XYZ file of C-alpha atoms in Angstrom:
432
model
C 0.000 0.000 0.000
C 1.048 3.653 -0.609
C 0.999 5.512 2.282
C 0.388 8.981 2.970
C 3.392 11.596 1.943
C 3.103 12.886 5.598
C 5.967 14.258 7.551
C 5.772 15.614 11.445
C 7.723 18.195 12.979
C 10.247 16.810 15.566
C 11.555 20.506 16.770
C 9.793 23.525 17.746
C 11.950 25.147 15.018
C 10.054 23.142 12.429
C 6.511 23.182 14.476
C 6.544 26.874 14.076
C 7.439 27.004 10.481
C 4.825 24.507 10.086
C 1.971 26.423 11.975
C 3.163 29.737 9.339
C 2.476 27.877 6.333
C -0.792 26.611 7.903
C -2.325 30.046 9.141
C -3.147 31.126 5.747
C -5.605 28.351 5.450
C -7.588 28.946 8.789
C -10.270 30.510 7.439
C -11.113 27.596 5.351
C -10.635 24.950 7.933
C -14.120 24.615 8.616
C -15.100 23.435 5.084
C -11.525 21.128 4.609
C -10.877 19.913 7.813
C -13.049 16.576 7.520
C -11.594 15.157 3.783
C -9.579 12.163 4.431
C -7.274 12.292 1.600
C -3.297 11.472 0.674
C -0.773 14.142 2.309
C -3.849 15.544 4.442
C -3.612 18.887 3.681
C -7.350 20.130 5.270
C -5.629 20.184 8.553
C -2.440 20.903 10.240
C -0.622 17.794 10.742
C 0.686 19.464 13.789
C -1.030 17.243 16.331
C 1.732 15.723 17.397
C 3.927 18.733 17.982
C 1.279 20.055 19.839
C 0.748 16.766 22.354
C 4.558 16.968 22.881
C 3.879 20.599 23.388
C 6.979 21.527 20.688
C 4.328 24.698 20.127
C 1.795 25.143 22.762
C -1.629 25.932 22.412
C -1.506 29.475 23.995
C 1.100 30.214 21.031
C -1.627 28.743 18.271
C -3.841 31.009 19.900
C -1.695 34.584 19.970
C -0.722 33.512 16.333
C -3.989 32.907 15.285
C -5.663 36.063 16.675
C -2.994 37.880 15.359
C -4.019 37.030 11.607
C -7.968 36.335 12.172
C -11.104 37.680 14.353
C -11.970 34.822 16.536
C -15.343 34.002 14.818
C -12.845 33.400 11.171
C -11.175 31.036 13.089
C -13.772 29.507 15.320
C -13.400 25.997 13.768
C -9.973 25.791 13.860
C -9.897 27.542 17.531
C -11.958 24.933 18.622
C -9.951 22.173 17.094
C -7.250 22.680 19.373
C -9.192 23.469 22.478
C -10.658 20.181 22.059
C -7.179 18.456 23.518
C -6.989 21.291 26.611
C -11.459 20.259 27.144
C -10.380 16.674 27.389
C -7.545 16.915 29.657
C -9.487 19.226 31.885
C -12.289 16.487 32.013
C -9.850 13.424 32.862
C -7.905 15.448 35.617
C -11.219 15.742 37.390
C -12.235 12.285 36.753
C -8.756 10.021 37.142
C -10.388 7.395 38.092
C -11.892 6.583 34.310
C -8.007 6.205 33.604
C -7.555 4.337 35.987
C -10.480 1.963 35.376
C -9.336 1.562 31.316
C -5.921 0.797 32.724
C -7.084 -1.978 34.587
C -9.537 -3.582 31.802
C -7.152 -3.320 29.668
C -5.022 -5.657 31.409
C -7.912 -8.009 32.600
C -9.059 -8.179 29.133
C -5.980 -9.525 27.687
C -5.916 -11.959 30.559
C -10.107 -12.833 30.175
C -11.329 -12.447 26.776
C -10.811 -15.699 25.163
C -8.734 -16.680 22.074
C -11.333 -15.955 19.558
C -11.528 -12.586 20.880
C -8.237 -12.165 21.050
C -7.102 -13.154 17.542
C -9.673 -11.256 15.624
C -8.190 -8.077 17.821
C -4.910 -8.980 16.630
C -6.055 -9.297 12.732
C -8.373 -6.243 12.810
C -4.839 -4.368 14.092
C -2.926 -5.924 12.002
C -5.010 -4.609 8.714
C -6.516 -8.018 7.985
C -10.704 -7.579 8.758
C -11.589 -7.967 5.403
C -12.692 -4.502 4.796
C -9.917 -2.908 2.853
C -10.423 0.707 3.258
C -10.356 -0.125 7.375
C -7.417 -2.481 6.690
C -5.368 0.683 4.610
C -6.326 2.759 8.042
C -4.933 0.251 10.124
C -1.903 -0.286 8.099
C -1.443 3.627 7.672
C -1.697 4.041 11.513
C 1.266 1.336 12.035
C 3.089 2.742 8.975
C 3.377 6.239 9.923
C 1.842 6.901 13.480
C -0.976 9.448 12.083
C -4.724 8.785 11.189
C -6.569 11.915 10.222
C -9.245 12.465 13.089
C -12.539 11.424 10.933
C -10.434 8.041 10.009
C -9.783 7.842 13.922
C -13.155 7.661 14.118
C -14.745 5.070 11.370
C -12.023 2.941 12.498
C -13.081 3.014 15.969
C -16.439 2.775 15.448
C -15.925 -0.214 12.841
C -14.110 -1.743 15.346
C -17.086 -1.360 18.376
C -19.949 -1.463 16.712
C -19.260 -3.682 13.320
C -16.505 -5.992 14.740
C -18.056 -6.049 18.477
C -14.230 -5.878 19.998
C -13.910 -4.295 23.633
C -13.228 -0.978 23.043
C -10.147 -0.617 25.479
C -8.220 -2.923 22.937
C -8.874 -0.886 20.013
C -7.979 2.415 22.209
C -4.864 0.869 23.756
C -3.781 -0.590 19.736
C -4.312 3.558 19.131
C -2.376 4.716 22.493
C 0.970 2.601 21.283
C 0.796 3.727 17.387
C -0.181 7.586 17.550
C 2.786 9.675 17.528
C 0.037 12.587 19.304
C -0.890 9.561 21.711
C -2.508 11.421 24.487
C -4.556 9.694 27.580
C -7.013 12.123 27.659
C -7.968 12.585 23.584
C -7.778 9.405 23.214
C -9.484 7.442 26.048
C -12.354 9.729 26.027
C -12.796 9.820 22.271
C -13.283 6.084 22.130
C -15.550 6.396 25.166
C -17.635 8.253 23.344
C -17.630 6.202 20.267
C -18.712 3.612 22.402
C -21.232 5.172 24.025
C -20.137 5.585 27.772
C -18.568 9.384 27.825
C -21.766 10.622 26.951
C -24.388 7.722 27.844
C -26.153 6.150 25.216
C -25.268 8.173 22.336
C -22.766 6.407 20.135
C -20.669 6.756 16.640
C -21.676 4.852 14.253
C -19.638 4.553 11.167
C -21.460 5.046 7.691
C -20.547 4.155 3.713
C -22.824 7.245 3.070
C -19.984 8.881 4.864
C -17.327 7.444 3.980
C -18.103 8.156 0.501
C -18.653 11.720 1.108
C -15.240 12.640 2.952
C -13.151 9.740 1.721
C -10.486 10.254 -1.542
C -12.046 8.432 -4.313
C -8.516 6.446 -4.651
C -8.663 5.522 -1.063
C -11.934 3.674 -2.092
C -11.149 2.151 -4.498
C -11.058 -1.385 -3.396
C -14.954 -1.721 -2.262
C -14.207 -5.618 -0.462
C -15.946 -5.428 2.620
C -17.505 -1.851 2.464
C -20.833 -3.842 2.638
C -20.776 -4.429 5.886
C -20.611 -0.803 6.615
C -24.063 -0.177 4.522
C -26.107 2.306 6.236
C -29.010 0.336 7.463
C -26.225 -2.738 8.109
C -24.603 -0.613 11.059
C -26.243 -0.994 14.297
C -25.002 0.591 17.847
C -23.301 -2.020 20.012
C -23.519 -0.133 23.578
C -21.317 -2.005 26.077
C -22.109 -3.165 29.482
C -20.597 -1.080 31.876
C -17.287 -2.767 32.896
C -17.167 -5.069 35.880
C -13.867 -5.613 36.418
C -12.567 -8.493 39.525
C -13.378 -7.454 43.077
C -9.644 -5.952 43.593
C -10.337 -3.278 40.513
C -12.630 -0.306 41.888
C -14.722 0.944 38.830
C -15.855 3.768 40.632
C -16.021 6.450 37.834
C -18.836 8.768 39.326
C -17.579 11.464 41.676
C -19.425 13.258 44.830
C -18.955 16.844 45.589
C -16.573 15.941 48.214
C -14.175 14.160 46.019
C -14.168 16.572 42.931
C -13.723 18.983 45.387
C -10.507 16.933 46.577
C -9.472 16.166 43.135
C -9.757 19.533 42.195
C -7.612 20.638 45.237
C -4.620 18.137 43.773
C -4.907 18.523 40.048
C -5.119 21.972 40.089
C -4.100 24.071 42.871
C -0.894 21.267 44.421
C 0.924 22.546 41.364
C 1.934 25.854 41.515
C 2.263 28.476 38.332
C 5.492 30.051 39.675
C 8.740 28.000 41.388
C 9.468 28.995 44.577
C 12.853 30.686 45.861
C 14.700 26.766 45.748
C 17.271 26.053 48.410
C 20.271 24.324 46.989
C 20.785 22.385 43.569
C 18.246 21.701 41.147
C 17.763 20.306 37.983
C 15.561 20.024 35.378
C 13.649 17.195 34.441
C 11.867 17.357 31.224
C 9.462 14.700 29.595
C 7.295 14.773 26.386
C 4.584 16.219 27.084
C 6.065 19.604 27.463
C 9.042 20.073 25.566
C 9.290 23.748 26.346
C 10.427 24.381 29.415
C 11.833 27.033 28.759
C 8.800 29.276 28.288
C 7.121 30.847 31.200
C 6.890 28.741 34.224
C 10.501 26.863 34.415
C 12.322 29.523 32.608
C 13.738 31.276 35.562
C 15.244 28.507 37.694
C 19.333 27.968 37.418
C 19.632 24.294 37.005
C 22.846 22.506 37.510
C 21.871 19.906 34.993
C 19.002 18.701 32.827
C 17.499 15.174 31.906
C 15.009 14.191 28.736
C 13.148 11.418 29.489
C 10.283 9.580 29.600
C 8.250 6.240 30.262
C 9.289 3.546 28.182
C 6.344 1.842 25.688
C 4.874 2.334 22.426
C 5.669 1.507 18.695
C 9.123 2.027 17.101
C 7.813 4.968 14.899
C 6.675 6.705 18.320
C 9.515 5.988 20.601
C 12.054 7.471 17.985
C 9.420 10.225 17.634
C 9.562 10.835 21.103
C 13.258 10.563 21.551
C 13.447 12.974 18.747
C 11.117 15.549 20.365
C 13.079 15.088 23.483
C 16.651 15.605 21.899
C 15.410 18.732 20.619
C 14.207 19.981 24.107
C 17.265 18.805 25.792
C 19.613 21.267 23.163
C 17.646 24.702 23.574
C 17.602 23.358 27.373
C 21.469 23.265 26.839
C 21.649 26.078 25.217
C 19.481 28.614 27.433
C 21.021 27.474 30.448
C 24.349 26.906 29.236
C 24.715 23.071 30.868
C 25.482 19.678 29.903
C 22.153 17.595 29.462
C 21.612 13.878 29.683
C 19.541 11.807 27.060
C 17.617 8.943 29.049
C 17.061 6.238 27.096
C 17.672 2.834 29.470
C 16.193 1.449 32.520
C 12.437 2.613 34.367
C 11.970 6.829 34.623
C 12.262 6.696 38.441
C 15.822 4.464 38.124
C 17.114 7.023 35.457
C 15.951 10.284 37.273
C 17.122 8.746 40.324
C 20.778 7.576 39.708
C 20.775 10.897 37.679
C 19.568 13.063 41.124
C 22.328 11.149 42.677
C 25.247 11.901 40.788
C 24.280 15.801 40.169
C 23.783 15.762 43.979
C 20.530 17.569 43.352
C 17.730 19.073 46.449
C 15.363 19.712 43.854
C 14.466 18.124 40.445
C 11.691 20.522 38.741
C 9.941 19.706 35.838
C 6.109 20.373 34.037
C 3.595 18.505 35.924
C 2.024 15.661 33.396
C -1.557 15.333 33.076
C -2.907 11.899 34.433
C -1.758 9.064 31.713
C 1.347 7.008 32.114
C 4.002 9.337 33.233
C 1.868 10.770 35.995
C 1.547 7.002 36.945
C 4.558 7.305 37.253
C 5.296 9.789 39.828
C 4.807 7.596 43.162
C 7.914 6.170 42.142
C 9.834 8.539 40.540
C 9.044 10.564 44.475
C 10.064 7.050 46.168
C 13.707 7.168 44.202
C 14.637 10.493 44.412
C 13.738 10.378 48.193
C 16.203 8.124 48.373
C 18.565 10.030 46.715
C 17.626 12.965 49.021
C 15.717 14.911 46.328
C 12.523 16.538 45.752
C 10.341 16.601 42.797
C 8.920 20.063 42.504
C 5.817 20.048 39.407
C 4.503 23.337 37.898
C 1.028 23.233 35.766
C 0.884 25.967 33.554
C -1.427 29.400 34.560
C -3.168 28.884 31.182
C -4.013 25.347 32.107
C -4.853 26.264 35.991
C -7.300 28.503 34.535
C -9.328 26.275 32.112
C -9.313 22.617 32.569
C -11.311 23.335 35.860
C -14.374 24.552 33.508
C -14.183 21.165 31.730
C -17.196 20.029 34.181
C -19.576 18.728 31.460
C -19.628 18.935 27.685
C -17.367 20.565 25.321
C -19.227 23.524 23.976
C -20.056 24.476 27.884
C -16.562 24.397 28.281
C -15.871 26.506 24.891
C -18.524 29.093 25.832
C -16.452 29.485 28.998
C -12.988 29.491 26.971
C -13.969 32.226 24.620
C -14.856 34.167 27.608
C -11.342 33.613 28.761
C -10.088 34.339 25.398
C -11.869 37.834 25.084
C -10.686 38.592 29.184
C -7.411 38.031 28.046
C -8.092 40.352 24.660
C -9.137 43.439 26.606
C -6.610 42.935 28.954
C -3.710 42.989 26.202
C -2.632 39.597 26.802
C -4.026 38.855 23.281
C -4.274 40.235 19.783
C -8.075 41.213 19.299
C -7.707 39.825 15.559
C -7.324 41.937 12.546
């Protein structure tokens, strides 16, 4: 198969120059952003930088107000708030991460080999329905799907091939090079029916047809099954994992008020006055420390690194993301960085604590997903090593994931009254 000509910006020098070229085509978004066609070029393709945070969204936003009104650029505004809407949501609710985590790992373990092999060969490209099969095989291929093929392919695989849909969202979690916990658990929640109850996706030829590139049709085995009136909403039984698993997923006052307390005000906007040495730990979902928050401690040192996992395309994505933070790092502060690449986070930031003789390793707090798992012990090790691990959240962040309470146009109502706050204020261009 011939995939996509599709390349992704591994340093913020190239993320920027990317966003420029895109800007231009804003206005149009709206009307190109849903054709699934070779090289993609409805959308940005910047996805990825933006998950690693090579350009953060607060930058999108300046640069996009600088060229366009807000209402021009609603569509495209919106596209990128919908990452910060589902973040917000999961921070408040960890315990649906939590939950997936867990039935992902009992499923493997309980589903039966049927089950389990026609996972595998739906991954793998080999359902039978060769326009799903090219999506699969693109996904491996390249680590990108463009966000309406995210979506038929999840939906084919919940509602046509009647697979649990924490496989299919953990098969997406290893392959995306944007692989975020928040985006994507949720998303396939909600193709599923459980984010918001009852109301599913259900994948359609009619639609297909209508967004699809004609030569990404062109082989019509299978597409029968995806007739109109053949597709029929599979809603899954809420999960009911072994006695040991909590699937508690519906929070009280008292503990969204508690949750709220930790996600969101534990982490402060500004470092304090640090006693000592410190260093600076960065990982890949931020790979900007330099801007704002982190940019005026003096670190002695500075590691890159981050949880192990994932395909080969999107470790040496990530790895390639991270040796660009780790040179401006270099650079700014004028120190010698360290690459991580072997052994668990905690071991690496540990033995690295250790030898720098550091009171203080600072770095961008991660949202829940696997690197915040990590943090019990990544605090454990550098305890040992007589260390502290000292997590920022950025203001931005502190000041709009709390509104991400129910769905996301509540939440973007609330945004764009953030947005034009910040516009009177000077803190953004008012548009042109």
């Amino acid at each position: 198969m011939q995939q996509s000509n599709v390349s992704f910006p591994t340093t913020r020098e190239a993320a920027w120059s990317q966003l420029q070229d895109f800007l231009p085509r804003v206005p149009a978004y709206g009307q190109t952003r849903s054709a699934v066609q070779p090289g993609h070029a409805g959308v940005s393709r910047l996805s990825p930088a933006i998950a690693a945070r090579l350009i953060t969204e607060d930058e999108i936003l300046a640069e996009t107000l600088a060229r366009f009104p807000a209402a021009q650029a609603e569509k495209w505004l919106q596209e990128v708030f919908w990452r910060r809407y589902w973040k917000g949501w999961l921070e408040q609710h960890p315990g649906v991460w939590a939950l997936y985590r867990r039935r992902v790992g009992w499923l493997r373990e309980n589903s039966g080999a049927a089950v389990l092999a026609r996972a595998e060969a739906v991954a793998a490209g080999r359902s039978g329905v060769a326009l799903m099969d090219r999506f699969a095989r693109e996904l491996m291929a390249t680590g990108y799907l463009h966000n309406h093929a995210r979506m038929w392919w999840a939906s084919f695989w919940v509602h046509v091939e009647k697979l649990p849909w924490e496989l299919g969202a953990d098969f997406f979690l290893r392959h995306l090079l944007d692989a975020d916990a928040a985006s994507n658990t949720l998303s396939w929640r909600w193709v599923a029916g459980l984010q918001t109850r009852n109301k599913t996706y259900l994948v359609r030829r009619s639609n297909l047809e209508r967004h699809c590139a004609p030569e990404w049709r062109a082989d019509p085995t299978g597409l029968d099954r995806l007739a109109d009136e053949a597709v029929k909403a599979v809603l899954p039984e809420f999960p009911k994992p072994p006695e040991d698993q909590p699937e508690a997923i519906d929070w009280g006052a008292e503990e969204r008020a508690a949750i709220k307390t930790e996600r969101f005000a534990s982490h402060p906007s500004k470092p304090p006055e640090l006693e000592g040495r410190c260093g600076l730990w960065i990982h890949p979902e931020d790979a900007t420390p330099e801007l704002g928050n982190l940019g005026a401690i003096q670190p002695v040192s500075v590691l890159a690194g981050s949880v192990a996992g994932g395909s080969q395309a999107q470790s040496a994505y990530r790895q390639a993301v991270l040796a660009d933070a780790l040179r401006r790092a270099e650079g700014r502060y004028g120190i010698r960085g360290v690459l991580a690449a072997d052994g668990t986070l905690a071991q690496r930031l540990t033995e690295w604590a250790r030898a720098n003789r550091l009171a203080t390793v600072c770095a961008m707090a991660p949202a829940v997903g696997p690197i915040a798992d990590e943090l019990p012990a990544i605090r454990a090790g550098l305890k040992e090593a007589n260390a502290e691990l000292l997590l920022l959240r950025r203001h931005t962040d502190f000041e709009l994931w709390p509104h991400a309470r129910a769905g996301f146009f509540p939440f973007w109502d609330s945004a764009q009254l953030w947005i034009k706050a910040k516009q009177k204020r000077g803190e953004l261009p008012k548009g042109v």
